[in-house]
Coordinates of C-alpha atoms in Angstrom, one line a residue:
Chain A
M1 CA 37.1 -84.6 -85.8
L2 CA 36.7 -86.7 -88.9
I3 CA 39.0 -89.7 -89.2
D4 CA 39.5 -91.1 -92.7
E5 CA 40.9 -94.5 -91.9
T6 CA 41.4 -95.2 -95.7
R7 CA 44.3 -92.7 -95.6
C8 CA 45.9 -94.1 -92.5
T9 CA 49.4 -95.6 -93.0
G10 CA 49.7 -96.8 -89.5
C11 CA 52.7 -94.7 -88.6
R12 CA 51.4 -93.8 -85.0
A13 CA 52.6 -90.3 -85.2
C14 CA 49.2 -89.4 -83.5
Q15 CA 49.9 -91.9 -80.7
V16 CA 53.2 -90.4 -79.9
A17 CA 52.0 -86.8 -80.3
C18 CA 49.3 -87.6 -77.8
K19 CA 51.8 -89.0 -75.3
Q20 CA 54.1 -85.9 -75.8
W21 CA 51.5 -83.2 -75.4
N22 CA 49.6 -84.9 -72.5
D23 CA 52.9 -85.8 -70.8
L24 CA 52.1 -89.5 -70.6
P25 CA 54.8 -92.1 -69.8
A26 CA 55.6 -94.9 -72.2
E27 CA 54.4 -98.4 -71.3
T28 CA 56.6 -101.5 -71.1
T29 CA 55.1 -104.1 -73.3
R30 CA 55.9 -107.6 -74.9
N31 CA 55.6 -108.7 -78.4
R32 CA 52.3 -110.3 -78.7
G33 CA 52.4 -111.0 -82.5
T34 CA 50.7 -107.8 -83.6
Y35 CA 51.8 -104.1 -84.3
T36 CA 49.1 -102.9 -82.0
N37 CA 51.3 -101.6 -79.1
P38 CA 50.5 -101.0 -76.3
P39 CA 47.7 -103.8 -76.4
A40 CA 44.9 -101.4 -75.3
L41 CA 43.9 -97.9 -74.2
S42 CA 45.0 -97.4 -70.6
A43 CA 45.6 -94.5 -68.2
N44 CA 48.8 -93.7 -69.9
T45 CA 47.7 -94.3 -73.4
W46 CA 44.7 -92.2 -74.5
S47 CA 45.1 -92.7 -78.2
L48 CA 45.9 -96.0 -80.0
I49 CA 46.4 -97.2 -83.5
E50 CA 44.9 -100.8 -83.7
F51 CA 46.4 -102.8 -86.6
K52 CA 44.0 -105.4 -88.2
E53 CA 44.7 -108.0 -90.7
I54 CA 41.2 -108.5 -92.3
E55 CA 40.4 -110.7 -95.3
T56 CA 38.3 -108.9 -97.9
R57 CA 37.5 -110.4 -101.3
G58 CA 40.0 -113.1 -100.8
Q59 CA 42.9 -110.7 -100.0
I60 CA 44.3 -110.2 -96.7
G61 CA 44.5 -106.4 -96.0
F62 CA 46.1 -104.3 -93.3
Y63 CA 43.7 -102.0 -91.7
F64 CA 43.9 -99.4 -88.9
L65 CA 41.6 -97.9 -86.5
R66 CA 42.5 -95.0 -84.4
R67 CA 40.9 -95.7 -81.0
A68 CA 40.3 -92.7 -78.5
C69 CA 37.4 -91.2 -76.8
M70 CA 34.5 -90.4 -79.3
H71 CA 33.5 -87.2 -77.3
C72 CA 29.7 -88.2 -77.7
E73 CA 27.0 -85.7 -78.2
H74 CA 25.2 -87.3 -75.4
P75 CA 27.9 -89.1 -73.4
A76 CA 27.0 -92.2 -71.5
C77 CA 29.9 -91.6 -69.0
A78 CA 28.5 -88.3 -68.1
S79 CA 25.1 -89.5 -67.6
A80 CA 26.4 -92.4 -65.5
C81 CA 28.6 -90.5 -63.2
L82 CA 27.1 -90.2 -59.9
V83 CA 29.0 -87.2 -58.8
G84 CA 28.9 -85.5 -62.4
A85 CA 32.6 -85.5 -62.7
L86 CA 32.3 -85.9 -66.6
H87 CA 30.5 -83.4 -68.7
K88 CA 30.2 -82.4 -72.4
T89 CA 31.5 -78.9 -73.3
A90 CA 30.0 -76.6 -75.6
E91 CA 33.2 -76.8 -77.8
G92 CA 32.8 -80.6 -78.1
P93 CA 35.3 -82.2 -75.6
V94 CA 33.9 -84.4 -72.9
L95 CA 35.9 -83.4 -69.8
Y96 CA 36.6 -85.1 -66.4
D97 CA 36.9 -83.2 -63.2
D98 CA 39.8 -84.8 -61.2
H99 CA 38.4 -83.3 -58.0
K100 CA 35.0 -84.9 -58.0
C101 CA 35.6 -88.6 -58.9
I102 CA 35.2 -91.2 -56.3
G103 CA 36.5 -94.0 -58.4
C104 CA 33.3 -96.2 -58.8
R105 CA 34.1 -96.8 -62.4
Y106 CA 30.5 -96.7 -63.6
C107 CA 31.6 -94.5 -66.5
M108 CA 33.6 -97.4 -67.8
I109 CA 30.6 -99.8 -67.4
A110 CA 28.3 -97.4 -69.5
C111 CA 30.7 -96.2 -72.2
P112 CA 29.6 -98.2 -75.3
F113 CA 33.1 -97.8 -76.7
G114 CA 35.1 -98.9 -73.8
I115 CA 37.1 -95.7 -73.5
P116 CA 37.6 -94.5 -69.9
T117 CA 40.4 -96.2 -68.2
F118 CA 41.5 -96.3 -64.6
D119 CA 44.9 -96.0 -62.8
W120 CA 45.0 -99.6 -61.5
N121 CA 48.6 -99.4 -60.3
K122 CA 48.1 -96.3 -58.0
G123 CA 47.8 -96.6 -54.2
L124 CA 45.8 -94.1 -52.4
L125 CA 48.6 -91.6 -51.9
D126 CA 49.3 -91.5 -55.7
Q127 CA 45.6 -90.5 -56.2
P128 CA 44.2 -92.8 -58.9
L129 CA 41.9 -91.3 -61.3
I130 CA 39.9 -92.1 -64.5
R131 CA 41.8 -91.2 -67.6
K132 CA 40.9 -90.8 -71.3
C133 CA 41.4 -88.5 -74.3
V134 CA 40.4 -84.9 -73.5
F135 CA 40.4 -83.8 -77.2
C136 CA 43.3 -81.6 -76.3
A137 CA 40.8 -79.2 -74.8
D138 CA 43.7 -77.0 -73.6
R139 CA 45.0 -76.7 -77.3
V140 CA 41.6 -76.2 -78.7
Q141 CA 40.6 -73.4 -76.4
N142 CA 43.8 -71.6 -77.6
G143 CA 43.0 -72.1 -81.3
L144 CA 45.2 -75.0 -81.9
T145 CA 44.2 -78.3 -83.3
P146 CA 44.4 -81.4 -81.1
A147 CA 47.9 -82.9 -81.0
C148 CA 46.9 -86.0 -82.9
A149 CA 45.4 -84.1 -85.9
K150 CA 48.3 -81.8 -85.9
A151 CA 50.9 -84.6 -86.1
C152 CA 49.1 -86.8 -88.8
P153 CA 51.4 -86.6 -91.8
S154 CA 48.8 -88.1 -94.2
R155 CA 45.9 -85.9 -93.0
V156 CA 43.8 -88.7 -91.7
I157 CA 42.6 -86.6 -88.8
L158 CA 40.6 -83.6 -89.8
F159 CA 39.7 -81.1 -87.1
G160 CA 36.7 -78.8 -87.4
G161 CA 33.1 -78.1 -86.7
R162 CA 30.9 -81.2 -86.6
D163 CA 28.5 -80.1 -89.4
E164 CA 31.2 -79.2 -91.6
L165 CA 33.1 -82.5 -91.1
I166 CA 29.8 -84.5 -91.8
A167 CA 29.5 -82.4 -95.0
E168 CA 33.1 -83.1 -95.9
G169 CA 32.8 -86.8 -95.1
E170 CA 29.7 -87.1 -97.3
A171 CA 31.3 -85.2 -100.1
R172 CA 34.4 -87.7 -100.0
I173 CA 31.9 -90.5 -100.2
R174 CA 30.0 -88.9 -103.1
Q175 CA 33.3 -88.3 -105.0
S176 CA 35.0 -91.8 -104.5
P177 CA 32.0 -94.2 -103.9
G178 CA 34.1 -97.2 -104.5
R179 CA 36.6 -96.2 -101.8
Y180 CA 34.2 -95.9 -99.0
V181 CA 31.5 -97.7 -96.9
N182 CA 28.5 -95.4 -97.7
R183 CA 28.2 -94.2 -94.2
I184 CA 29.9 -91.9 -91.6
Y185 CA 30.3 -93.8 -88.3
G186 CA 29.4 -91.4 -85.4
K187 CA 27.0 -89.3 -87.3
A188 CA 24.2 -91.2 -85.6
E189 CA 25.7 -94.0 -83.3
A190 CA 24.7 -93.6 -79.7
G191 CA 23.1 -90.2 -80.4
G192 CA 26.0 -88.9 -82.4
T193 CA 29.7 -88.5 -81.6
S194 CA 32.2 -85.6 -82.1
V195 CA 34.7 -88.1 -83.5
L196 CA 33.5 -89.3 -86.9
Y197 CA 34.9 -92.2 -89.0
L198 CA 35.3 -93.0 -92.7
S199 CA 36.2 -96.5 -93.6
S200 CA 36.6 -98.7 -96.7
I201 CA 35.4 -101.9 -94.8
P202 CA 32.4 -102.2 -92.6
F203 CA 32.9 -100.4 -89.2
E204 CA 32.1 -103.5 -87.2
Q205 CA 35.1 -105.3 -89.0
L206 CA 37.3 -102.5 -88.0
G207 CA 36.3 -102.9 -84.5
L208 CA 33.7 -100.2 -83.9
P209 CA 30.6 -101.3 -82.0
R210 CA 27.3 -101.6 -83.7
L211 CA 25.0 -99.1 -82.0
D212 CA 21.5 -97.6 -82.3
S213 CA 21.0 -94.1 -83.1
A214 CA 19.5 -93.5 -79.5
P215 CA 22.1 -92.7 -76.7
V216 CA 22.7 -95.9 -74.7
T217 CA 21.5 -94.3 -71.5
V218 CA 17.9 -93.5 -72.6
L219 CA 16.5 -96.4 -70.4
S220 CA 18.5 -95.4 -67.3
E221 CA 17.6 -91.7 -67.7
W222 CA 13.9 -92.7 -68.1
V223 CA 14.0 -94.7 -65.0
M224 CA 15.7 -91.8 -63.1
R225 CA 13.3 -89.2 -64.4
Y226 CA 10.2 -91.3 -62.8
T227 CA 12.1 -92.5 -59.8
L228 CA 10.9 -89.5 -57.4
P229 CA 7.4 -89.6 -58.5
F230 CA 7.4 -93.4 -58.2
A231 CA 8.8 -93.2 -54.7
A232 CA 6.2 -90.5 -53.8
A233 CA 3.4 -92.8 -54.9
W234 CA 4.8 -96.0 -53.6
G235 CA 5.5 -94.3 -50.1
A236 CA 1.9 -93.1 -50.1
A237 CA 0.6 -96.5 -51.1
L238 CA 2.7 -98.3 -48.4
T239 CA 1.4 -95.8 -45.7
G240 CA -2.2 -96.3 -47.1
L241 CA -1.8 -100.0 -46.8
A242 CA -0.4 -100.1 -43.3
L243 CA -3.4 -97.7 -42.2
L244 CA -5.9 -99.9 -44.0
V245 CA -4.7 -103.1 -42.4
R246 CA -4.7 -101.5 -39.0
W247 CA -8.1 -100.2 -39.4
R248 CA -9.4 -103.6 -40.5
N249 CA -7.6 -105.1 -37.5
R250 CA -9.0 -102.6 -35.0
G251 CA -10.5 -104.1 -31.9
K252 CA -9.0 -107.5 -32.5
P253 CA -7.0 -108.8 -29.5
K254 CA -3.2 -108.7 -30.1
R255 CA -2.0 -112.1 -30.3
P256 CA 1.1 -112.9 -28.3
S257 CA 4.0 -114.3 -30.2
S258 CA 3.6 -117.9 -31.1
K259 CA 6.4 -119.3 -29.0
E260 CA 8.9 -117.9 -26.6
A261 CA 12.5 -118.8 -27.2
A262 CA 14.1 -121.0 -24.6
Chain B
M1 CA 44.5 -120.2 -24.0
T2 CA 44.8 -119.6 -20.2
L3 CA 42.6 -116.6 -20.1
A4 CA 39.6 -117.5 -18.1
R5 CA 37.3 -114.9 -19.3
F6 CA 37.9 -115.0 -23.0
R7 CA 38.2 -118.3 -24.6
P8 CA 37.4 -118.1 -28.3
S9 CA 36.2 -121.3 -30.1
K10 CA 37.9 -122.8 -33.0
G11 CA 35.3 -121.3 -35.2
T12 CA 35.8 -117.8 -33.8
L13 CA 39.5 -118.2 -34.3
A14 CA 39.0 -119.1 -38.0
L15 CA 36.8 -116.2 -38.5
G16 CA 39.3 -113.9 -36.8
A17 CA 42.1 -115.2 -39.0
L18 CA 40.1 -114.6 -42.1
S19 CA 39.4 -111.1 -41.0
A20 CA 43.0 -110.4 -40.2
L21 CA 44.0 -111.6 -43.7
A22 CA 41.5 -109.3 -45.3
F23 CA 42.9 -106.4 -43.2
V24 CA 46.4 -107.1 -44.6
V25 CA 44.9 -107.4 -48.1
A26 CA 43.2 -104.0 -47.6
V27 CA 46.4 -102.3 -46.4
M28 CA 48.1 -103.6 -49.6
R29 CA 45.3 -102.4 -51.7
Y30 CA 45.5 -98.7 -50.3
A31 CA 49.3 -98.9 -50.6
F32 CA 49.9 -100.3 -54.0
G33 CA 46.7 -99.9 -55.9
L34 CA 43.9 -102.3 -57.0
R35 CA 46.1 -104.1 -59.5
A36 CA 48.2 -105.5 -56.6
I37 CA 45.4 -107.5 -55.0
S38 CA 42.7 -108.0 -57.9
N39 CA 42.4 -109.0 -61.6
L40 CA 40.3 -106.0 -62.2
S41 CA 41.3 -104.3 -65.5
D42 CA 40.1 -101.7 -68.0
G43 CA 38.1 -104.6 -69.7
Y44 CA 36.6 -105.7 -66.5
P45 CA 36.3 -102.5 -64.4
W46 CA 33.8 -104.4 -62.0
G47 CA 34.5 -107.9 -60.8
F48 CA 33.8 -110.2 -57.9
W49 CA 33.2 -107.5 -55.2
I50 CA 30.5 -105.7 -57.2
S51 CA 28.8 -109.0 -58.2
F52 CA 29.0 -110.5 -54.8
D53 CA 29.7 -108.1 -52.1
L54 CA 27.5 -105.3 -53.5
L55 CA 24.8 -107.0 -55.7
C56 CA 24.4 -110.2 -53.8
G57 CA 25.1 -108.5 -50.5
V58 CA 22.2 -106.0 -50.8
A59 CA 19.8 -108.7 -52.2
L60 CA 20.7 -111.0 -49.3
A61 CA 20.0 -108.1 -46.9
A62 CA 16.5 -108.1 -48.1
G63 CA 15.3 -110.3 -45.1
A64 CA 15.1 -107.0 -43.0
F65 CA 12.8 -105.1 -45.1
T66 CA 10.6 -108.0 -46.1
T67 CA 10.2 -109.2 -42.4
A68 CA 9.7 -105.7 -41.2
S69 CA 6.9 -104.9 -43.8
V70 CA 5.3 -108.2 -42.8
V71 CA 5.2 -107.1 -39.2
Y72 CA 4.4 -103.5 -39.4
I73 CA 2.7 -102.9 -42.8
F74 CA 0.7 -106.0 -43.0
D75 CA 0.4 -105.9 -39.1
L76 CA 1.1 -109.7 -38.6
K77 CA 2.7 -109.3 -35.3
R78 CA 3.0 -113.0 -34.8
F79 CA 6.3 -112.9 -37.0
N80 CA 7.7 -110.5 -34.4
P81 CA 10.2 -113.1 -33.0
L82 CA 11.8 -113.3 -36.5
L83 CA 12.1 -109.6 -36.8
R84 CA 15.2 -108.6 -34.7
P85 CA 17.6 -111.2 -36.2
A86 CA 16.4 -110.3 -39.6
I87 CA 17.0 -106.7 -39.1
L88 CA 20.5 -107.3 -37.7
T89 CA 21.2 -109.5 -40.7
G90 CA 20.2 -106.7 -42.9
F91 CA 22.0 -104.0 -41.1
L92 CA 25.2 -106.1 -40.9
G93 CA 24.8 -106.9 -44.7
Y94 CA 24.7 -103.2 -45.4
L95 CA 27.8 -102.5 -43.2
M96 CA 29.5 -105.3 -45.1
V97 CA 28.5 -103.7 -48.5
I98 CA 30.0 -100.4 -47.3
V99 CA 33.1 -102.0 -46.2
A100 CA 33.6 -103.7 -49.5
L101 CA 32.9 -100.6 -51.3
L102 CA 35.6 -98.8 -49.4
V103 CA 37.9 -101.4 -50.8
D104 CA 36.5 -101.4 -54.3
L105 CA 36.1 -97.7 -54.9
G106 CA 39.1 -96.0 -56.6
R107 CA 39.0 -93.0 -54.1
P108 CA 37.2 -94.4 -51.0
E109 CA 38.3 -91.1 -49.1
R110 CA 35.9 -89.3 -51.3
I111 CA 32.8 -91.4 -50.7
W112 CA 31.1 -88.3 -49.1
H113 CA 31.3 -86.6 -52.4
L114 CA 27.9 -88.0 -53.3
I115 CA 26.4 -85.7 -50.7
I116 CA 27.7 -82.6 -52.2
F117 CA 28.0 -83.3 -55.9
W118 CA 24.8 -84.4 -57.4
N119 CA 23.9 -85.9 -60.8
P120 CA 20.3 -87.0 -60.5
E121 CA 20.4 -88.5 -64.1
S122 CA 22.7 -91.3 -62.7
V123 CA 21.3 -94.5 -61.4
M124 CA 24.5 -94.7 -59.3
F125 CA 23.4 -91.5 -57.6
E126 CA 20.3 -93.3 -56.5
V127 CA 22.3 -96.3 -55.5
G128 CA 24.7 -94.3 -53.3
W129 CA 21.8 -92.3 -51.6
C130 CA 19.9 -95.4 -50.9
V131 CA 22.9 -97.2 -49.3
M132 CA 23.4 -94.2 -47.0
L133 CA 19.8 -93.6 -46.0
Y134 CA 18.9 -97.2 -45.7
T135 CA 21.9 -98.1 -43.5
A136 CA 20.8 -95.2 -41.3
V137 CA 17.1 -96.6 -41.2
L138 CA 18.5 -100.1 -40.3
A139 CA 20.6 -98.8 -37.6
L140 CA 17.6 -96.8 -36.2
E141 CA 15.4 -99.9 -36.5
F142 CA 17.9 -102.0 -34.6
S143 CA 18.6 -99.4 -32.0
S144 CA 15.7 -100.6 -29.8
V145 CA 17.7 -103.7 -29.0
V146 CA 20.4 -101.4 -27.5
F147 CA 17.8 -99.2 -25.7
E148 CA 16.3 -102.4 -24.2
K149 CA 19.6 -103.8 -23.1
F150 CA 20.5 -100.6 -21.1
G151 CA 16.9 -100.1 -19.9
W152 CA 16.5 -96.7 -21.6
R153 CA 12.7 -96.7 -21.2
R154 CA 12.1 -93.3 -22.8
L155 CA 14.0 -94.0 -25.9
S156 CA 12.4 -97.2 -26.2
A157 CA 8.8 -95.5 -26.0
L158 CA 10.0 -93.0 -28.5
H159 CA 11.3 -95.9 -30.7
R160 CA 8.0 -97.7 -30.4
Y161 CA 6.2 -94.6 -31.6
V162 CA 8.2 -94.0 -34.6
T163 CA 8.8 -97.5 -35.8
P164 CA 5.8 -97.9 -38.2
A165 CA 7.0 -94.8 -40.0
L166 CA 10.5 -96.1 -39.9
V167 CA 9.5 -99.4 -41.5
I168 CA 7.5 -97.7 -44.2
L169 CA 10.5 -95.5 -45.1
G170 CA 12.9 -98.5 -45.0
T171 CA 10.6 -100.5 -47.3
L172 CA 10.4 -97.6 -49.6
L173 CA 14.1 -97.2 -49.6
S174 CA 14.7 -100.9 -50.1
T175 CA 12.3 -101.0 -53.2
L176 CA 14.3 -98.1 -54.7
H177 CA 17.6 -99.6 -53.8
Q178 CA 17.0 -103.2 -54.9
S179 CA 15.5 -102.0 -58.2
S180 CA 18.0 -99.4 -58.8
L181 CA 20.9 -102.1 -58.7
G182 CA 19.1 -103.7 -61.7
S183 CA 18.7 -100.2 -63.2
L184 CA 22.5 -99.7 -63.1
F185 CA 22.9 -102.2 -66.0
L186 CA 20.2 -100.3 -68.1
A187 CA 23.0 -98.0 -69.1
A188 CA 25.0 -100.8 -70.7
P189 CA 22.5 -102.3 -73.1
T190 CA 25.2 -103.4 -75.5
K191 CA 27.3 -105.1 -72.9
V192 CA 24.7 -107.3 -70.9
Q193 CA 23.8 -110.6 -72.5
P194 CA 20.2 -110.5 -74.2
L195 CA 19.2 -113.3 -71.9
W196 CA 19.6 -110.9 -69.0
F197 CA 19.3 -107.4 -70.4
S198 CA 15.8 -106.1 -70.2
P199 CA 14.1 -102.9 -69.6
W200 CA 12.4 -104.8 -66.8
L201 CA 15.8 -105.3 -64.9
P202 CA 14.7 -103.0 -62.0
V203 CA 11.6 -105.1 -61.5
F204 CA 13.5 -108.4 -61.7
F205 CA 16.0 -107.3 -59.1
F206 CA 13.3 -106.0 -56.9
L207 CA 11.1 -109.3 -57.2
S208 CA 14.1 -111.6 -56.7
A209 CA 15.0 -109.6 -53.6
V210 CA 11.5 -110.0 -52.2
A211 CA 11.7 -113.8 -52.9
V212 CA 15.2 -114.1 -51.3
G213 CA 14.3 -112.0 -48.1
P214 CA 12.3 -114.7 -46.4
A215 CA 14.8 -117.4 -47.7
I216 CA 17.6 -115.5 -45.9
V217 CA 15.4 -115.3 -42.7
I218 CA 14.9 -119.2 -43.0
V219 CA 18.7 -119.8 -43.3
E220 CA 19.6 -117.3 -40.7
S221 CA 17.0 -118.8 -38.2
F222 CA 18.1 -122.3 -39.0
I223 CA 21.9 -121.7 -38.5
S224 CA 21.4 -119.6 -35.4
A225 CA 19.2 -122.3 -34.0
R226 CA 21.8 -124.9 -34.5
V227 CA 24.9 -122.7 -33.4
L228 CA 23.3 -121.0 -30.5
Q229 CA 21.3 -124.0 -29.6
R230 CA 18.0 -122.4 -29.6
G231 CA 14.7 -124.0 -30.9
L232 CA 13.7 -123.1 -34.4
E233 CA 10.4 -121.6 -34.8
T234 CA 9.5 -124.0 -37.7
E235 CA 5.9 -123.1 -37.8
L236 CA 6.5 -119.4 -38.0
V237 CA 9.4 -119.8 -40.4
G238 CA 7.3 -122.0 -42.7
E239 CA 4.5 -119.6 -42.7
L240 CA 6.7 -116.7 -43.7
A241 CA 8.1 -118.9 -46.5
R242 CA 4.6 -118.8 -48.1
A243 CA 5.5 -115.4 -49.5
I244 CA 8.3 -116.9 -51.6
P245 CA 6.2 -118.7 -54.2
L246 CA 4.2 -115.4 -54.8
A247 CA 7.4 -113.5 -55.6
L248 CA 9.0 -116.3 -57.6
G249 CA 5.7 -116.8 -59.4
A250 CA 5.6 -113.1 -60.4
Y251 CA 9.3 -113.1 -61.4
L252 CA 8.8 -116.2 -63.7
I253 CA 5.7 -114.8 -65.4
L254 CA 7.6 -111.5 -66.1
K255 CA 10.6 -113.4 -67.2
V256 CA 8.5 -115.5 -69.8
F257 CA 6.7 -112.4 -70.9
D258 CA 10.0 -110.4 -71.3
L259 CA 11.8 -113.2 -73.3
T260 CA 8.7 -113.6 -75.5
T261 CA 8.2 -110.0 -76.3
A262 CA 12.0 -109.5 -76.8
G263 CA 12.1 -112.6 -79.0
E264 CA 15.2 -113.8 -77.2
W265 CA 14.2 -117.5 -76.4
G266 CA 16.7 -118.5 -79.0
S267 CA 19.6 -117.4 -76.9
A268 CA 18.3 -119.6 -74.2
F269 CA 19.3 -122.7 -76.2
Q270 CA 22.8 -121.5 -77.1
G271 CA 26.0 -122.4 -75.4
S272 CA 27.0 -122.1 -71.9
T273 CA 25.1 -118.9 -71.1
G274 CA 21.9 -120.8 -72.1
A275 CA 22.8 -123.5 -69.7
L276 CA 23.4 -121.0 -66.9
F277 CA 20.0 -119.4 -67.7
W278 CA 18.2 -122.7 -67.3
L279 CA 20.2 -123.5 -64.1
E280 CA 18.9 -120.2 -62.7
I281 CA 15.4 -120.4 -63.8
I282 CA 14.8 -124.2 -63.0
G283 CA 17.0 -124.4 -60.0
G284 CA 16.5 -121.1 -58.5
V285 CA 13.0 -120.2 -59.4
I286 CA 10.8 -123.2 -60.7
L287 CA 12.0 -125.7 -58.2
P288 CA 11.9 -123.8 -55.1
L289 CA 8.5 -122.3 -56.2
G290 CA 7.1 -125.8 -56.2
L291 CA 8.8 -126.9 -53.1
F292 CA 7.6 -123.9 -51.0
A293 CA 4.2 -124.5 -52.2
L294 CA 4.2 -127.9 -50.6
P295 CA 3.0 -127.9 -46.9
S296 CA 5.2 -130.9 -46.2
V297 CA 8.3 -128.6 -47.1
R298 CA 7.2 -125.8 -45.0
R299 CA 6.8 -128.1 -42.0
S300 CA 10.3 -129.5 -42.1
D301 CA 13.4 -127.6 -40.8
A302 CA 15.7 -129.4 -43.2
R303 CA 13.5 -129.1 -46.2
L304 CA 12.8 -125.4 -45.6
F305 CA 16.5 -124.9 -45.1
G306 CA 17.3 -126.8 -48.5
A307 CA 14.6 -125.0 -50.4
A308 CA 15.8 -121.6 -49.0
L309 CA 19.3 -122.4 -50.3
L310 CA 17.9 -122.9 -53.9
V311 CA 16.4 -119.5 -53.9
I312 CA 19.5 -117.9 -52.6
G313 CA 21.7 -119.9 -55.1
G314 CA 19.3 -118.7 -57.9
V315 CA 19.6 -115.0 -56.8
V316 CA 23.4 -115.3 -56.5
L317 CA 23.7 -116.8 -60.0
N318 CA 21.4 -114.2 -61.3
R319 CA 23.4 -111.2 -60.1
F320 CA 26.7 -112.9 -61.3
D321 CA 25.0 -113.6 -64.8
V322 CA 23.9 -110.0 -65.2
S323 CA 27.0 -108.2 -64.0
L324 CA 30.0 -110.5 -64.8
I325 CA 29.3 -113.9 -66.6
G326 CA 26.9 -112.4 -69.3
W327 CA 29.3 -109.3 -69.6
A328 CA 30.3 -108.7 -73.1
R329 CA 34.2 -108.9 -72.8
P330 CA 36.3 -106.8 -75.0
A331 CA 38.6 -108.9 -77.1
E332 CA 41.6 -110.3 -75.4
T333 CA 40.5 -109.5 -71.9
W334 CA 39.8 -112.2 -69.3
Y335 CA 38.8 -112.1 -65.8
F336 CA 38.8 -114.5 -62.8
P337 CA 38.8 -113.2 -59.3
H338 CA 42.3 -113.0 -57.8
W339 CA 42.7 -115.0 -54.7
M340 CA 43.1 -111.8 -52.6
E341 CA 39.8 -110.5 -54.0
L342 CA 38.2 -113.7 -52.6
A343 CA 40.2 -113.4 -49.2
M344 CA 38.9 -109.8 -48.9
T345 CA 35.3 -110.9 -49.3
A346 CA 35.9 -113.9 -47.0
G347 CA 37.3 -111.6 -44.4
I348 CA 34.4 -109.2 -44.6
V349 CA 31.8 -111.9 -44.3
A350 CA 33.8 -113.4 -41.4
G351 CA 33.7 -110.1 -39.5
G352 CA 30.0 -109.9 -40.1
V353 CA 29.4 -113.3 -38.7
M354 CA 31.5 -112.5 -35.7
V355 CA 29.6 -109.3 -35.0
F356 CA 26.3 -111.2 -35.3
G357 CA 27.6 -113.7 -32.8
L358 CA 28.7 -111.0 -30.3
V359 CA 25.2 -109.3 -30.6
A360 CA 23.5 -112.5 -30.2
R361 CA 25.5 -113.1 -27.1
Y362 CA 25.2 -109.7 -25.5
L363 CA 22.1 -108.1 -26.6
P364 CA 18.5 -109.3 -26.4
L365 CA 18.3 -110.5 -29.9
F366 CA 15.9 -113.3 -29.9
T367 CA 13.4 -111.7 -27.6
P368 CA 10.4 -110.4 -29.5
S369 CA 10.6 -106.7 -30.0
H370 CA 8.2 -104.3 -28.3
A371 CA 5.9 -104.5 -31.2
A372 CA 4.2 -107.4 -29.6
E373 CA 2.8 -104.9 -27.1
P374 CA 0.0 -102.7 -28.2
A375 CA 1.6 -99.7 -30.1
E376 CA -1.1 -97.3 -29.0

């Protein structure tokens, strides 16, 4: 999915289409002095247009960011989930298994984009779960485009294969170099994402995090890969140490404990 | 209070009231969801419970494995009188962690899923298994007290036979568990402050746990000596404290090395996080390192107690800095624990203290364990 933010008019048709297709209830909100509404992604809002007033070249401009799951090529949430409730599908969507999750919320800690949300208002009987954009996997599997892409009147959201979309994005940058920042966000970030952005202002200003091209979980995965070998070596070392100390202490009289308690 | 046989003291009544309040809070949480009793949000998915009950709780349970490995791996049997209370403190600490997790987890009724659904790539997978296995090991280590109480000789003999292996397993699991709590944050390199984020996080968590283990034994011995009116084994406790400067020294050297190679010393002189960093390093590491190195401190009950509190304070501050205070907050989010979050924690701790008191009263907790006798 390629999102050309320079085309966005902030109409929020994508936000509404997402709610309709995924059957998500509206949220009661208050005016907070911004058009961004609701204020953030939540268990009931999986896709959100953020409105930004940003000063560039002495002029205040209105900019928009469509925030939703990036569907990473190497998702940190899936790497972090202890029960493997999240996984990357071959078609692209990162999906969540409602039946596995124990609600530890480590996926929310690991996601560098701050995407997964939790059902904070649900008691045990209501079965709270982690919620996020599912790339309309049910539509995609039946040959349809995701609801947000389908609804967008100014064709901001382009749905297709990742390589084609990167080629398309690069072509647009080449054709109108003045219009775009010379980079596609998501091509490399955090190991690459299935959602790609084009923008006329730096992506950090738009509100997207500055990330390396390596997945954020490289270190934690490295640690996990060497944990079992380390455990074997450490267990052997502790056993060896205990035996060595006993062997050196052999024949020595066992001292009674220093003082008996009253 | 006319009951002749059960006459709880004021302290016990207060602890009982705290636990009762926590029980009410837990019922509310299960009925209405986490928002009803906490300030946790999508911006702060982890809050006070993870920082204190889990991270600090596990670190402060380290007295069990450090003391057990001194007695059984280093074969220093003279420390035996300290062992049973240390193991009980660790065991109750882990039980408290589990109780807190049953409140914090979104789906506590599925906690057993970690046994059947595996993701060996996940640090949380290691954390979960370590909590489960090490709690079982602590229960087994502690079981000798029960066997002794009821005079089950054959079980006691069996226990004596397997204890060294059990202690090695417990030390191994503790090493993995303490370090894995640090590794948890390796998955969030962009969210933990550069002063605390480091590829060495697992080693830092382990070393600080080794340092805080004896400190907890000191505090626990000191308090139970006062409350239960027993003598404090000052000499023995002071000797155990000699391990603390070693662990703190290693921690300090690694911290200096890490910040130098990462080129992050600049952040140490910026804003309130810089101040917190120095508070942690000077108050919780350098100062107690110097104090415990002094024989005059190691020979005095009160000074031992004070220096131990510094180590504990340093570790608690460190865990909060890594997991909560130094956490990169998304725009417009804010977190301060809800009073019911604090009430929950207070109630769990009160419950742990009450159980400790009951065990101290009814089980042979302060008699040296069988290890004082020849094992062979």
